[in-house]
Amino acid sequence: ACSNNSSKQSGTEKSVSLPATYNASGKATAAGNNSTLKIAEVNDAPFTGISSPTLASNAEDSDVFAPGGTQWGQINTLFNVGKNYKIINGGMANQKLDRKAKTATITLRKDARWSNGAKVTAKDVEYPYEIIGNKKTTSQQYSSDYAAIKGMAAYHAGKAKTISGITYPDGQNGRTVVIHFTKMSPAMQYEGNSFIWASVEPYEYFKNVPISKLASSPQVRKHPIFTGPYKLDKVVQGESTSWSPNKYFYGKQPQVKHITIQVVSSNNIVSAFSSKKYDFAAGGPDIVMPSSQYPKVKALKSYTVTGVPQMGYSYFGFNVGHMNTKTGLNVMDKNAKMSNKNLRKAMLYAVDMDAVSKKFGHGMTWRANTLIPPTFKNVYNAKAPGFKYNMKKAKSLLNKAGYKKQGKWRTDPNGKKLTIHFGGMSGSAATEAEYQYYMQQWRKAGLNVKMTTGKPMEMNSFYSTIQKPSQNKIDVWTGAWSTSSEPTPTQIYGVDAPYNMGHFVTKKNTQLLNSLNSNKAWNAKYRAQQFKKWQSYMNSQAAYGPEQFSMSWTPVNHRVKGYNVNADNNNFWSDLSLTAANPK
Amino acid sequence: MSLIEIRNLKVHYPIRGGFWNRVVDTVKAVDGVTFDIEAGETYGLVGESGSGKSTTAKAIIGLEKATSGTVTYEGKNVTKAENRRKIDYNRDVQMIFQDSLSSLNPRKRIEDIIAEPLRNFEHLSKDDEKLRVLQLLDIVGLGPDSLYKYPHQFSGGQRQRIGVARAVATHPRLIIADEPVSALDLSVQAQVLNFMKRIQREFGISYLFISHDLGVVRHMCNNIAIMNRGRIVETGTRDDIYDHPMHIYTKRLLA
Amino acid sequence: MWKTILRRILIMIPELFILSVLVFLLAKAMPGDPFTGSINPRLSPAQVHHLMELHGLYDPWYQQYWNWIVHLFHGDLGISYEYTEPVVDLIKQRGANTLWLALFTMILTYGIGLPLGIYAGRHEGKFQDTLVRIYTYVTMSIPFFVVLVIGIWIFGYTLNWFPTSGSISPQASGLGGSILSRLGHIILPGLLGALFGTVNIVQYLRSEVIDAKHSDYVRTARSKGVPMKDVYRHHIFRNSLLPIAAFAGYSITGLLGGSIFTEMVFSYPGMGLLFLNAINFRDYTVITALVLLYGFLNLLGTLLSDIALSIVDPRVRVE
Amino acid sequence: MNLHNYFLTKRGIELTNATTGQFLDIKDVSTAFKIDGVYYDAVSHVNLQVNHDEILAIVGESGCGKSTLATTIMGLHDPEETQISGEIDFEGTDLLKLDEKGYNQIRGAKIGMIFQDPLSALNPLKRIEDQIQEVMIYHTKMTEKQRHARVIELLNEVGIVDPERTAHQFPHQLSGGMRQRIIIAIAIACKPDLIIADEPTTALDVTIQAQILDVLRDIQKENHAGIILITHDLGVVAETADRVAVMYAGQIVEQGTAEQIFDNPKHPYTRSLLRSMPQRNNETDELYVISGMVPSLQKMPKQGDRFAPRIPWIPTSAHEVHPTMHDLGEGHLVRCTCYQNFYFPDQVNEKGATEHELN
Amino acid sequence: MKRDIQSATDISEADLQRLTNEAAQEATPSAAKIMWREFVADKPALVSLFLLVFFVLFVIIGSMFIDVPKMMETNIMGYYAKPFSVQYWLGADSGGRSIAKELIVGSRNSICIAIGLTVISSTFGICWGLVSGYFGGMVDLAMQRVYDFMMIIPMLMTIIVIVTVIPSYNAITLTLILSIFYWMGTSRLIRSRTLSESQKDYVAASKTSGTGNFKIIFREIMPNISSLIIVDTTLSFAENIGVETGLSFLGFGLPIGTPSLGTLIANANDPENITTYWWTWLPAALEIIIMCLAISYIGQVMRRTTNAAQRRGNDKK
Ligand SMILES: Nc1ncnc2c1ncn2[C@@H]1O[C@H](COP(=O)(O)OP(=O)(O)OP(=O)(O)O)[C@@H](O)[C@H]1O
Ligand SMILES: Nc1ncnc2c1ncn2[C@@H]1O[C@H](COP(=O)(O)OP(=O)(O)OP(=O)(O)O)[C@@H](O)[C@H]1O
Ligand SMILES: [Mg+2]
Ligand SMILES: [Mg+2]
């Protein structure tokens, strides 16, 4: 069932190509399947322990409760996913979009049940919206897109008790839910969109707990129930979860009888693998194995490293404007220090990301060429050249733009002294070495670049500085952005996007972004084309410069059969089997 | 007029305790003591341990605050610290301590120890000061080689003599000697007592001599007071006390 | 005696109060807030604003402090922003882990330290004594965490004798199984911690024993014809052990402090790790609660030590 | 006035009691301490005897080796730091040849010791009763009950008013005098034949001093024990002792009955010592002062009279090269021949008559 | 009747010089001399002392010749270079920075922090203890309350919080922050000694000689507890060297651009790095161990100097 589809990309030089799947040689054995599959969750802190995908706000939680869903990161998920994360039929529910009526109809399959045996009902499909939109909720999922559901705004404001736009044609306990929208978006066809919530919550099981207290209730923390192939046996708060097959699961019964997922700190993970304590790391497409460990892990004899490109990228941001706090819209400043396109481009050309990636990334990172991660094959612009290292070009760009050298450093076109402040979050020794390298390169190009506080900034200070509506402390920074499985970039580059921290706004940009989810975009080809256009445009403006892409990777032990983290594998857990009773 | 008159002197130490660390009780270390010391005489204060002898001495010299009562020196009230400072009381009244080792700062050379009161009360040039120190050492029978030595390099008797030298450095009128020889061996004790007597003869100094050794007190003192539990139970001349003890406590002490 | 204890406790209150204000202000002064940095494409600024308001984070500090302290008196330490769980529950969970570890470490520390100190003191100046002292000097000179990292590498990974993360194995089942598993998880960190904790005890005890050995009451005992081994047993050991045992209260606080390192290296989900995490996420409620709790434990430790000492030593006993 | 008579009047008639069998014979005992790896004699070639029913006082300046001698008899020295030679014959056994075990049977049972500082000599953490009982546990077969009874009896004996209460108290709750009584009680608990009292009264008050000495005397009378009383207080000696040994710099310089020593002192040191006491009839005079200091252990001359440097006006020829004890009859022994030619510098003209003069 | 004391003796001015000279010759050796003698008598301590002095000098002088910003520059080519090469004697770290150079500069930083911390906290602790112990009474009571309060503050946690609060901190601020929490031990020790020292008669003697309180505290009492101060300072110095390393390990020590022994040892935060990149942390760890051992040894000798009974370096006759 698994296609051996490697994630080799074109456009940039990527030195290592990893398989997304692993299949142990030999047959799965009874002893193996009756033993415990040991999965490591790489994280330096204990996990929070919120099993509900609606309430959880971090990846660790969705990792350790993953066997409760069909795929990594898809707990209690409604839909199956095909190529390019498009929603397809065959999952717990099917979805039908009616563009004319502006409705989405979700129909549950008959045998969908919770792991306690209860039926999954239409109310369970609706309940997440109540949780998300509730005034006192602890969920962090509510966004303006939900206002597209009729009645949601009123409910969110506390004016209505129910969401009028969600109806049950065959009753609350039935199998059908119809959601009425004020507008329809092509993004709705893809998993991870911000209009249709893709998982269920057990209303019957939760109904006695007020929504504000739900996150700390035992129903969520200690004895949660799931719809996926496994049921939770035990959760040791912050440390581990253990699982066994869920006999009520509607789909293919899993073969491995026990699974444990345990938190391991990133410092210890390599040692843990070398002493064969785990079969693979948790997270599927979102594993956070540090790339610096790759060479050591690669050397392990009884493991094979697998990986897929991450749904994310890192970028250079330039501060070119501010946010108008009244309108909530970003505004570009013509006279901003970084408003010169050529200056920005020169800075991007001056750093040799290929070399950096090679040395620090060990092939697990590579130079990014656009602002869409390559994992979205249909919309990713593989042909974009990006900013390949070219110091000559950098210098000539600067010269052309009037940044002349006066003494040691270049001045701005008006002959004024130019000092550029670079901000970066503190991290591993490697990240900070990278910062040093960037600064060196920029200085080589003649730009006087200094670190904002003289050193990498602590994460909180960094964000509180950069998220201010208007700031002049950081002129250029590096940041990282991870996308959901629906990559529309409006949230970060849109005119009203709070995370558009460089405040880059142009008519063309707004137009391109809008076109991604316009009516025309129901045509996939058109949508892909617009995506690519947007990517080229962004590179031409260089207000945000792509920095690096990276792999999500993990070693997989040689006793594991059927490991496949490709997006279209909707049977991740059920396909797994083991050939031996202990990690080899 | 006597040199110094002590009238109804009381020193009470508060005992703190109880819930709020309040004063729950007082130790009446000295509880109404009255006596006079004439110029040039040696006044003996005798009593068993804890009877308040040292406390009396400290209250007179100002190391301990008197709870009530007065100390009059040459007709002037010196019970309060500021009054003492006004007239040269602190300079005129000096003290010799029981434990010769602990009363000499072990980290200071003899020169600095003896010069200390000089430096505070008289401002002499370096050479004058040294000369004075040497003279003082000479008086108590110590050679100039002692100048740079430290206290622990002397025998007990020598140390006590250094204490005497320090006490007489500022030409005091009264020296309070709190058990100056109790810690000394018999033969050494003789040395110190001899010196004290000699200095008295030569400079007309008065002593308040505290001891529990009756033999020594009799050897030294003209007038004697017997203390018991913070009070003076009997006073008199030496012969009165030794030959006709009146108070029962005195009798027991002499027994 | 009871009065003294009560008074001590009353004195504690203003101290704790000052500490709470201090901690609260410090926590608030940290740059950022619980919601910076949680860059979630779905979390809109409006929602952040909503959450900040919900948690009263826009109120002036004294107002926030007041709310906090009022809740505190109701046994409510607030809700962790990061864990969206009452801090009390969180601390109960993690505290139990830290407590087990600390207790175990303490038992080991005393179990190793006492005999070693006595042994060294008894054989003062001899070969055995020199060995023990070399041990104390060397241990004192190595940073604690280096020992931890080396320890986990040798015994946890290379030799594979001990588990290397967590407080209990996920497979552990049944009461007996889980107790055994918990024990298994604290043996190595406990031992390494004890290796360190002993140093002070050994040094202190050694000099106590040496002092006692030359004391007058030991001479008196010997003049009674008591054999040397009995003199050790009835006089020297007892007299030098008691003050140390009484100081155990203080050492708890030391252990709790050291637990941050242990928990970090062993990914042991205790209060130390919780604290580090809370710092990174600006989880104010957790930070303030933990610092206050540790302060309270420090107080308790000193109080316990004082009480123990006054019970053990008749000279200190207040009548 | 006769000094001895002055003290005698206080002592009454006990002095005349005849002494009986000798049971402790110290023969040529030397004790040396190791200082920087070299042994120096703190006590050198001491010969002493103690009889039943007798109080032998050892007097001498501080540091002359009194305590060292006492601890040598008790066998309390650290064998690695000290070197002991000679023979201590105690009721037929040579104590110096005993091993630790043998010694433990004698300590506490046959020999009891009273130490100077009553606070530090008691274990601060143990009740009085336990500390007294301890000695009985090792030397008697008494039951717990019997031991308790004996404790009460002992406390009564040493003059403690409320024995039951005191038995339950801790040392710090008692006054110095009471503590010293406890130590005495411990020392006499097993009715030892010999009691060594090392300055039992120095730390105490005059009034309490007398009481303690009374207790000691009573005990002795009752048990017929021999007592070695170590002190540097001549008053105490005159009040209590039957015989007196005067020590100077580790050696015994004179030895005799109390009468002999006080009435007819021979050795220059003894005479100087007696003369430096303040006396009633010469209060205006200067007290006599012994010039010089006792040399430290390391600087002790190997030969010659150790007191010679302190009486420089006596010619060297008057001293012996290796001073020995000379018997003057009736057990009165004196070291060196120099006593024959000794005079005080201020009494030159009456050289021959000085002795009478003093008395 | 009353004669002047001055006339009681007849020493001429002329004799003064001679007498002074004579006396000076008889004088006892100074404390420094005694200490030196002690060191000579104890060879391992002497070696420790030389080692330490040499090392501190080497590090301080050596670091003057190193261009720190340049040294801290990333050199991608030198990523985890193995030791014993011409360019990297002791190898390089993840940024391709020379461990040897980092070690020198880092040692200097760590030693300076330790010295600064020791000087500040000890000075403060000593003054606090002296004043509190000398005056006693209400002064002492109030000062003890402050002490009690400082003792209940969970030190490590509070330091971590403060470090995160302070926006840009460096070696100096770090030293100051640490100093806030490291004076209590010293103050307690000094206070208890001062309490007992104040009871001694020489203090009373000074008072009756008319010497002022603060002069008594600092000129009379302090010299007498100087041995305690020296020993305590020496030992806290040894302890303080390790303080920064612990914080650096937790990630709250010095920023990366400022190398220190702590940041170097923190390379050992990963069991794999311990073996694979041993050169990044081992030299720093060894250095700390050796330094602490040396200081302990020196401290011991100093303690001995202060206790005449234990002295070994007595002039033997
Ligand atoms: N600082 C103090 N606080 C409380 N009580 C004190 C203090 N100093 C002395 N006392 C008490 O005051 C009483 C008198 O003490 P003082 O030292 O004057 O006696 P003394 O006659 O000199 O005794 P000794 O002969 O032992 O020196 C004693 O009971 C003592 O306990
Ligand atoms: N353990 C020891 N090591 C070295 N020298 C010692 C030791 N004990 C005593 N001495 C020395 O031996 C000499 C005799 O000491 P001892 O204690 O016997 O004198 P003492 O007559 O009892 O004096 P005091 O009257 O002061 O008690 C002294 O010079 C003393 O310094
Ligand atoms: Mg007194
Ligand atoms: Mg003695």
Coordinates of C-alpha atoms in Angstrom, one line a residue, chain B residues 14 16 21, chain E residues 130-145 191 195 198-199:
Chain B
P14 CA 15.9 42.4 80.9
R16 CA 13.1 38.6 77.0
N21 CA 9.8 38.6 73.0
Chain E
L130 CA 30.5 42.6 61.9
V131 CA 27.9 45.3 62.5
S132 CA 25.2 43.0 63.4
G133 CA 27.3 41.0 65.8
Y134 CA 29.0 44.0 67.4
F135 CA 26.0 46.1 68.1
G136 CA 23.7 43.3 69.0
G137 CA 20.3 44.2 70.4
M138 CA 17.8 45.8 68.1
V139 CA 20.3 46.4 65.4
D140 CA 21.1 42.8 65.3
L141 CA 17.5 41.8 65.5
A142 CA 16.6 43.9 62.5
M143 CA 19.5 42.8 60.5
Q144 CA 18.8 39.2 61.3
R145 CA 15.3 39.6 60.0
R191 CA 28.3 37.5 63.0
L195 CA 29.3 38.1 68.8
S198 CA 32.7 41.4 71.2
Q199 CA 32.3 39.7 74.6

